[in-house]
Amino acid sequence: MPLFGGKETNVFEAIDKHLEVVEGTLILFRDMVEAYLNRDLERAKELEEEVSKLETEADNLRRSIELMLYEGAFLPVSRGDYVRLSELIDQVADAAESAAHTLILAKPKVPADLKGEILDLVDSSIETFKALKEAVKALNEDVDKALELAKKTEDAEESADKIEYDVKAKVFESETITTYAKLIWNQVLTKIGDIADRAEDASDQVMLMAIKRRG
């Protein structure tokens, strides 16, 4: 049973839309990385532009959520929590856009033997966000479930972090990747890992809000 209604319901609907747009940004980012790894630079560039467009849409939704909050949704003591949550969700899309820009601008040589593992990192980061998405949705229905899903988000981030470390190690150990490419891939992989990190940051906020609500 929903815990809120009225203006609060409108905020939750806007947050749901925000989550969908951020997830769409991540899906496009994955398509972009796959195109780049397959050396389809023209398609990768097109997808980079699409990632940027959706990130801008996500940013606009964040602002609209903040406006609804400042116009009176929720008690004043709770508004800051929702503003912070929307900012943290938005940072997930920011991380994807930053990774996309770095990859397309620097154009490092593709490490052919690591293509699958790079995509695994992207997928693991997206799974972390999906867990966050469910945790946020649970806030309006069941705080205990929200806490459980927030913990699931943390576990998913740890898995992504391990994949990131392993791929980076293989990049730096490679004798066929140039020093320049190693440095760029290190940046790109860090930014891909940031997607999961930012999702975990948002899950910490979900956990805080759920604990407050449970009392």
PDB file of C-alpha atoms in Angstrom:
ATOM      1  CA  MET A   1       0.000   0.000   0.000  1.00  0.00           C
ATOM      2  CA  PRO A   2       1.463   3.394  -0.939  1.00  0.00           C
ATOM      3  CA  LEU A   3       2.638   5.484   1.987  1.00  0.00           C
ATOM      4  CA  PHE A   4       1.892   8.833   0.362  1.00  0.00           C
ATOM      5  CA  GLY A   5      -0.535  10.541  -1.990  1.00  0.00           C
ATOM      6  CA  GLY A   6      -1.305  13.878  -3.687  1.00  0.00           C
ATOM      7  CA  LYS A   7       1.759  15.923  -4.552  1.00  0.00           C
ATOM      8  CA  GLU A   8       3.962  13.142  -3.247  1.00  0.00           C
ATOM      9  CA  THR A   9       2.495  10.739  -5.818  1.00  0.00           C
ATOM     10  CA  ASN A  10       3.466  13.170  -8.582  1.00  0.00           C
ATOM     11  CA  VAL A  11       7.022  13.211  -7.269  1.00  0.00           C
ATOM     12  CA  PHE A  12       7.215   9.421  -7.263  1.00  0.00           C
ATOM     13  CA  GLU A  13       5.911   9.321 -10.830  1.00  0.00           C
ATOM     14  CA  ALA A  14       8.582  11.828 -11.858  1.00  0.00           C
ATOM     15  CA  ILE A  15      11.267   9.806 -10.061  1.00  0.00           C
ATOM     16  CA  ASP A  16      10.083   6.664 -11.876  1.00  0.00           C
ATOM     17  CA  LYS A  17      10.399   8.514 -15.184  1.00  0.00           C
ATOM     18  CA  HIS A  18      13.849   9.740 -14.181  1.00  0.00           C
ATOM     19  CA  LEU A  19      14.926   6.173 -13.414  1.00  0.00           C
ATOM     20  CA  GLU A  20      13.664   4.979 -16.809  1.00  0.00           C
ATOM     21  CA  VAL A  21      15.556   7.703 -18.678  1.00  0.00           C
ATOM     22  CA  VAL A  22      18.771   7.011 -16.767  1.00  0.00           C
ATOM     23  CA  GLU A  23      18.431   3.316 -17.521  1.00  0.00           C
ATOM     24  CA  GLY A  24      17.860   4.177 -21.191  1.00  0.00           C
ATOM     25  CA  THR A  25      21.073   6.201 -21.115  1.00  0.00           C
ATOM     26  CA  LEU A  26      22.945   3.173 -19.801  1.00  0.00           C
ATOM     27  CA  ILE A  27      21.488   0.872 -22.465  1.00  0.00           C
ATOM     28  CA  LEU A  28      22.542   3.273 -25.214  1.00  0.00           C
ATOM     29  CA  PHE A  29      25.976   3.525 -23.607  1.00  0.00           C
ATOM     30  CA  ARG A  30      26.329  -0.253 -23.700  1.00  0.00           C
ATOM     31  CA  ASP A  31      25.391  -0.255 -27.399  1.00  0.00           C
ATOM     32  CA  MET A  32      27.983   2.464 -27.983  1.00  0.00           C
ATOM     33  CA  VAL A  33      30.756   0.530 -26.240  1.00  0.00           C
ATOM     34  CA  GLU A  34      29.882  -2.608 -28.197  1.00  0.00           C
ATOM     35  CA  ALA A  35      29.955  -0.667 -31.488  1.00  0.00           C
ATOM     36  CA  TYR A  36      33.340   0.821 -30.575  1.00  0.00           C
ATOM     37  CA  LEU A  37      34.777  -2.573 -29.632  1.00  0.00           C
ATOM     38  CA  ASN A  38      33.579  -3.899 -33.002  1.00  0.00           C
ATOM     39  CA  ARG A  39      35.399  -0.969 -34.659  1.00  0.00           C
ATOM     40  CA  ASP A  40      32.200   0.617 -35.937  1.00  0.00           C
ATOM     41  CA  LEU A  41      33.332   4.135 -35.068  1.00  0.00           C
ATOM     42  CA  GLU A  42      30.617   5.884 -37.059  1.00  0.00           C
ATOM     43  CA  ARG A  43      27.872   4.026 -35.189  1.00  0.00           C
ATOM     44  CA  ALA A  44      29.673   4.547 -31.882  1.00  0.00           C
ATOM     45  CA  LYS A  45      29.799   8.296 -32.511  1.00  0.00           C
ATOM     46  CA  GLU A  46      26.078   8.371 -33.314  1.00  0.00           C
ATOM     47  CA  LEU A  47      25.315   6.515 -30.104  1.00  0.00           C
ATOM     48  CA  GLU A  48      27.550   8.861 -28.104  1.00  0.00           C
ATOM     49  CA  GLU A  49      25.324  11.720 -29.265  1.00  0.00           C
ATOM     50  CA  GLU A  50      22.217   9.758 -28.248  1.00  0.00           C
ATOM     51  CA  VAL A  51      23.729   9.122 -24.820  1.00  0.00           C
ATOM     52  CA  SER A  52      24.274  12.860 -24.409  1.00  0.00           C
ATOM     53  CA  LYS A  53      20.703  13.640 -25.431  1.00  0.00           C
ATOM     54  CA  LEU A  54      19.237  11.232 -22.899  1.00  0.00           C
ATOM     55  CA  GLU A  55      21.601  12.465 -20.195  1.00  0.00           C
ATOM     56  CA  THR A  56      20.285  15.984 -20.836  1.00  0.00           C
ATOM     57  CA  GLU A  57      16.712  14.682 -20.554  1.00  0.00           C
ATOM     58  CA  ALA A  58      17.614  13.025 -17.259  1.00  0.00           C
ATOM     59  CA  ASP A  59      19.096  16.291 -16.021  1.00  0.00           C
ATOM     60  CA  ASN A  60      15.911  18.162 -16.946  1.00  0.00           C
ATOM     61  CA  LEU A  61      13.831  15.597 -15.063  1.00  0.00           C
ATOM     62  CA  ARG A  62      16.029  16.037 -12.002  1.00  0.00           C
ATOM     63  CA  ARG A  63      15.340  19.762 -12.085  1.00  0.00           C
ATOM     64  CA  SER A  64      11.598  19.207 -12.425  1.00  0.00           C
ATOM     65  CA  ILE A  65      11.651  16.863  -9.416  1.00  0.00           C
ATOM     66  CA  GLU A  66      13.460  19.477  -7.367  1.00  0.00           C
ATOM     67  CA  LEU A  67      10.910  22.099  -8.413  1.00  0.00           C
ATOM     68  CA  MET A  68       8.005  19.879  -7.318  1.00  0.00           C
ATOM     69  CA  LEU A  69       9.700  19.330  -3.991  1.00  0.00           C
ATOM     70  CA  TYR A  70      10.293  23.013  -3.386  1.00  0.00           C
ATOM     71  CA  GLU A  71       6.670  23.722  -4.318  1.00  0.00           C
ATOM     72  CA  GLY A  72       5.480  21.731  -1.334  1.00  0.00           C
ATOM     73  CA  ALA A  73       5.644  17.968  -1.849  1.00  0.00           C
ATOM     74  CA  PHE A  74       6.577  16.121   1.356  1.00  0.00           C
ATOM     75  CA  LEU A  75       7.271  17.691   4.721  1.00  0.00           C
ATOM     76  CA  PRO A  76      10.239  20.091   4.746  1.00  0.00           C
ATOM     77  CA  VAL A  77      12.308  17.605   6.752  1.00  0.00           C
ATOM     78  CA  SER A  78      12.017  15.040   3.905  1.00  0.00           C
ATOM     79  CA  ARG A  79      12.492  17.297   0.896  1.00  0.00           C
ATOM     80  CA  GLY A  80      16.250  17.453   1.176  1.00  0.00           C
ATOM     81  CA  ASP A  81      16.411  13.659   1.168  1.00  0.00           C
ATOM     82  CA  TYR A  82      14.523  13.477  -2.126  1.00  0.00           C
ATOM     83  CA  VAL A  83      16.563  16.278  -3.673  1.00  0.00           C
ATOM     84  CA  ARG A  84      19.728  14.394  -2.732  1.00  0.00           C
ATOM     85  CA  LEU A  85      18.333  11.123  -4.081  1.00  0.00           C
ATOM     86  CA  SER A  86      17.449  12.663  -7.453  1.00  0.00           C
ATOM     87  CA  GLU A  87      20.928  14.210  -7.693  1.00  0.00           C
ATOM     88  CA  LEU A  88      22.597  10.870  -6.989  1.00  0.00           C
ATOM     89  CA  ILE A  89      20.425   9.023  -9.523  1.00  0.00           C
ATOM     90  CA  ASP A  90      21.313  11.674 -12.092  1.00  0.00           C
ATOM     91  CA  GLN A  91      25.024  11.162 -11.463  1.00  0.00           C
ATOM     92  CA  VAL A  92      24.689   7.623 -12.851  1.00  0.00           C
ATOM     93  CA  ALA A  93      23.776   9.059 -16.260  1.00  0.00           C
ATOM     94  CA  ASP A  94      26.576  11.620 -15.885  1.00  0.00           C
ATOM     95  CA  ALA A  95      29.086   8.796 -15.405  1.00  0.00           C
ATOM     96  CA  ALA A  96      27.920   7.024 -18.560  1.00  0.00           C
ATOM     97  CA  GLU A  97      28.141  10.218 -20.592  1.00  0.00           C
ATOM     98  CA  SER A  98      31.639  10.940 -19.278  1.00  0.00           C
ATOM     99  CA  ALA A  99      32.826   7.440 -20.193  1.00  0.00           C
ATOM    100  CA  ALA A 100      31.289   7.769 -23.663  1.00  0.00           C
ATOM    101  CA  HIS A 101      33.012  11.102 -24.308  1.00  0.00           C
ATOM    102  CA  THR A 102      36.400   9.815 -23.146  1.00  0.00           C
ATOM    103  CA  LEU A 103      36.217   6.739 -25.358  1.00  0.00           C
ATOM    104  CA  ILE A 104      35.151   8.610 -28.493  1.00  0.00           C
ATOM    105  CA  LEU A 105      37.508  11.566 -28.042  1.00  0.00           C
ATOM    106  CA  ALA A 106      40.643   9.538 -27.214  1.00  0.00           C
ATOM    107  CA  LYS A 107      39.926   6.548 -29.512  1.00  0.00           C
ATOM    108  CA  PRO A 108      42.261   3.993 -27.884  1.00  0.00           C
ATOM    109  CA  LYS A 109      43.083   0.840 -29.822  1.00  0.00           C
ATOM    110  CA  VAL A 110      40.684  -1.998 -29.018  1.00  0.00           C
ATOM    111  CA  PRO A 111      42.248  -4.814 -26.956  1.00  0.00           C
ATOM    112  CA  ALA A 112      40.667  -7.665 -28.929  1.00  0.00           C
ATOM    113  CA  ASP A 113      41.165 -10.311 -26.242  1.00  0.00           C
ATOM    114  CA  LEU A 114      39.436  -8.155 -23.614  1.00  0.00           C
ATOM    115  CA  LYS A 115      36.311  -7.144 -25.545  1.00  0.00           C
ATOM    116  CA  GLY A 116      34.091  -9.585 -23.679  1.00  0.00           C
ATOM    117  CA  GLU A 117      35.401  -8.574 -20.271  1.00  0.00           C
ATOM    118  CA  ILE A 118      34.940  -4.861 -20.995  1.00  0.00           C
ATOM    119  CA  LEU A 119      31.313  -5.541 -21.904  1.00  0.00           C
ATOM    120  CA  ASP A 120      30.987  -7.655 -18.755  1.00  0.00           C
ATOM    121  CA  LEU A 121      31.995  -4.594 -16.733  1.00  0.00           C
ATOM    122  CA  VAL A 122      29.402  -2.465 -18.515  1.00  0.00           C
ATOM    123  CA  ASP A 123      26.735  -5.114 -17.897  1.00  0.00           C
ATOM    124  CA  SER A 124      27.693  -5.471 -14.242  1.00  0.00           C
ATOM    125  CA  SER A 125      27.471  -1.702 -13.758  1.00  0.00           C
ATOM    126  CA  ILE A 126      24.034  -1.661 -15.386  1.00  0.00           C
ATOM    127  CA  GLU A 127      22.882  -4.503 -13.118  1.00  0.00           C
ATOM    128  CA  THR A 128      23.935  -2.394 -10.134  1.00  0.00           C
ATOM    129  CA  PHE A 129      21.724   0.428 -11.376  1.00  0.00           C
ATOM    130  CA  LYS A 130      18.808  -1.955 -11.957  1.00  0.00           C
ATOM    131  CA  ALA A 131      19.012  -3.052  -8.321  1.00  0.00           C
ATOM    132  CA  LEU A 132      19.016   0.607  -7.283  1.00  0.00           C
ATOM    133  CA  LYS A 133      15.993   1.276  -9.486  1.00  0.00           C
ATOM    134  CA  GLU A 134      13.994  -1.394  -7.671  1.00  0.00           C
ATOM    135  CA  ALA A 135      15.142  -0.099  -4.289  1.00  0.00           C
ATOM    136  CA  VAL A 136      13.953   3.423  -5.097  1.00  0.00           C
ATOM    137  CA  LYS A 137      10.591   2.136  -6.317  1.00  0.00           C
ATOM    138  CA  ALA A 138      10.158   0.188  -3.069  1.00  0.00           C
ATOM    139  CA  LEU A 139      10.494   3.345  -0.967  1.00  0.00           C
ATOM    140  CA  ASN A 140       6.835   4.238  -1.584  1.00  0.00           C
ATOM    141  CA  GLU A 141       5.564   0.750  -0.770  1.00  0.00           C
ATOM    142  CA  ASP A 142       7.722  -1.223   1.639  1.00  0.00           C
ATOM    143  CA  VAL A 143      10.706   0.242   3.508  1.00  0.00           C
ATOM    144  CA  ASP A 144      11.968  -3.206   4.537  1.00  0.00           C
ATOM    145  CA  LYS A 145      12.056  -4.258   0.890  1.00  0.00           C
ATOM    146  CA  ALA A 146      13.792  -0.978   0.029  1.00  0.00           C
ATOM    147  CA  LEU A 147      16.492  -1.787   2.580  1.00  0.00           C
ATOM    148  CA  GLU A 148      16.898  -5.293   1.182  1.00  0.00           C
ATOM    149  CA  LEU A 149      17.241  -3.982  -2.369  1.00  0.00           C
ATOM    150  CA  ALA A 150      19.661  -1.268  -1.274  1.00  0.00           C
ATOM    151  CA  LYS A 151      21.877  -4.035   0.136  1.00  0.00           C
ATOM    152  CA  LYS A 152      21.515  -5.928  -3.147  1.00  0.00           C
ATOM    153  CA  THR A 153      22.772  -2.781  -4.920  1.00  0.00           C
ATOM    154  CA  GLU A 154      25.852  -2.726  -2.696  1.00  0.00           C
ATOM    155  CA  ASP A 155      26.555  -6.392  -3.457  1.00  0.00           C
ATOM    156  CA  ALA A 156      26.200  -5.740  -7.203  1.00  0.00           C
ATOM    157  CA  GLU A 157      28.635  -2.816  -6.941  1.00  0.00           C
ATOM    158  CA  GLU A 158      31.187  -5.066  -5.280  1.00  0.00           C
ATOM    159  CA  SER A 159      30.901  -7.512  -8.187  1.00  0.00           C
ATOM    160  CA  ALA A 160      31.379  -4.680 -10.688  1.00  0.00           C
ATOM    161  CA  ASP A 161      34.368  -3.426  -8.716  1.00  0.00           C
ATOM    162  CA  LYS A 162      36.030  -6.841  -8.901  1.00  0.00           C
ATOM    163  CA  ILE A 163      35.491  -7.046 -12.664  1.00  0.00           C
ATOM    164  CA  GLU A 164      36.911  -3.525 -13.066  1.00  0.00           C
ATOM    165  CA  TYR A 165      40.043  -4.462 -11.117  1.00  0.00           C
ATOM    166  CA  ASP A 166      40.561  -7.673 -13.092  1.00  0.00           C
ATOM    167  CA  VAL A 167      40.171  -5.980 -16.481  1.00  0.00           C
ATOM    168  CA  LYS A 168      42.513  -3.155 -15.518  1.00  0.00           C
ATOM    169  CA  ALA A 169      45.115  -5.676 -14.379  1.00  0.00           C
ATOM    170  CA  LYS A 170      44.953  -7.443 -17.743  1.00  0.00           C
ATOM    171  CA  VAL A 171      45.207  -4.130 -19.598  1.00  0.00           C
ATOM    172  CA  PHE A 172      48.368  -3.139 -17.751  1.00  0.00           C
ATOM    173  CA  GLU A 173      49.888  -6.615 -18.049  1.00  0.00           C
ATOM    174  CA  SER A 174      49.309  -6.729 -21.812  1.00  0.00           C
ATOM    175  CA  GLU A 175      52.347  -6.572 -24.066  1.00  0.00           C
ATOM    176  CA  THR A 176      50.308  -5.636 -27.132  1.00  0.00           C
ATOM    177  CA  ILE A 177      48.497  -2.552 -25.778  1.00  0.00           C
ATOM    178  CA  THR A 178      50.453   0.682 -26.106  1.00  0.00           C
ATOM    179  CA  THR A 179      51.180   2.860 -23.089  1.00  0.00           C
ATOM    180  CA  TYR A 180      48.828   5.529 -24.457  1.00  0.00           C
ATOM    181  CA  ALA A 181      46.017   3.009 -24.899  1.00  0.00           C
ATOM    182  CA  LYS A 182      46.610   1.618 -21.416  1.00  0.00           C
ATOM    183  CA  LEU A 183      46.237   5.058 -19.874  1.00  0.00           C
ATOM    184  CA  ILE A 184      43.057   5.787 -21.823  1.00  0.00           C
ATOM    185  CA  TRP A 185      41.491   2.413 -21.101  1.00  0.00           C
ATOM    186  CA  ASN A 186      42.300   2.900 -17.438  1.00  0.00           C
ATOM    187  CA  GLN A 187      40.293   6.156 -17.550  1.00  0.00           C
ATOM    188  CA  VAL A 188      37.435   4.592 -19.489  1.00  0.00           C
ATOM    189  CA  LEU A 189      37.222   1.551 -17.224  1.00  0.00           C
ATOM    190  CA  THR A 190      37.279   3.786 -14.149  1.00  0.00           C
ATOM    191  CA  LYS A 191      34.394   5.835 -15.556  1.00  0.00           C
ATOM    192  CA  ILE A 192      32.422   2.683 -16.399  1.00  0.00           C
ATOM    193  CA  GLY A 193      33.005   1.544 -12.823  1.00  0.00           C
ATOM    194  CA  ASP A 194      31.758   4.953 -11.683  1.00  0.00           C
ATOM    195  CA  ILE A 195      28.306   3.988 -13.007  1.00  0.00           C
ATOM    196  CA  ALA A 196      28.134   1.254 -10.363  1.00  0.00           C
ATOM    197  CA  ASP A 197      29.762   3.482  -7.737  1.00  0.00           C
ATOM    198  CA  ARG A 198      27.203   6.250  -8.236  1.00  0.00           C
ATOM    199  CA  ALA A 199      24.383   3.701  -8.112  1.00  0.00           C
ATOM    200  CA  GLU A 200      25.741   2.482  -4.788  1.00  0.00           C
ATOM    201  CA  ASP A 201      25.936   6.068  -3.504  1.00  0.00           C
ATOM    202  CA  ALA A 202      22.256   6.449  -4.351  1.00  0.00           C
ATOM    203  CA  SER A 203      21.457   3.149  -2.610  1.00  0.00           C
ATOM    204  CA  ASP A 204      23.082   4.526   0.552  1.00  0.00           C
ATOM    205  CA  GLN A 205      20.615   7.409   0.360  1.00  0.00           C
ATOM    206  CA  VAL A 206      17.731   4.968  -0.122  1.00  0.00           C
ATOM    207  CA  MET A 207      18.916   3.072   2.950  1.00  0.00           C
ATOM    208  CA  LEU A 208      19.093   6.269   5.009  1.00  0.00           C
ATOM    209  CA  MET A 209      15.600   7.334   3.936  1.00  0.00           C
ATOM    210  CA  ALA A 210      14.138   3.885   4.620  1.00  0.00           C
ATOM    211  CA  ILE A 211      15.682   3.746   8.095  1.00  0.00           C
ATOM    212  CA  LYS A 212      14.326   7.204   8.895  1.00  0.00           C
ATOM    213  CA  ARG A 213      10.870   6.193   7.724  1.00  0.00           C
ATOM    214  CA  ARG A 214      10.893   2.936   9.668  1.00  0.00           C
ATOM    215  CA  GLY A 215      11.963   4.793  12.784  1.00  0.00           C
TER     216      GLY A 215
END
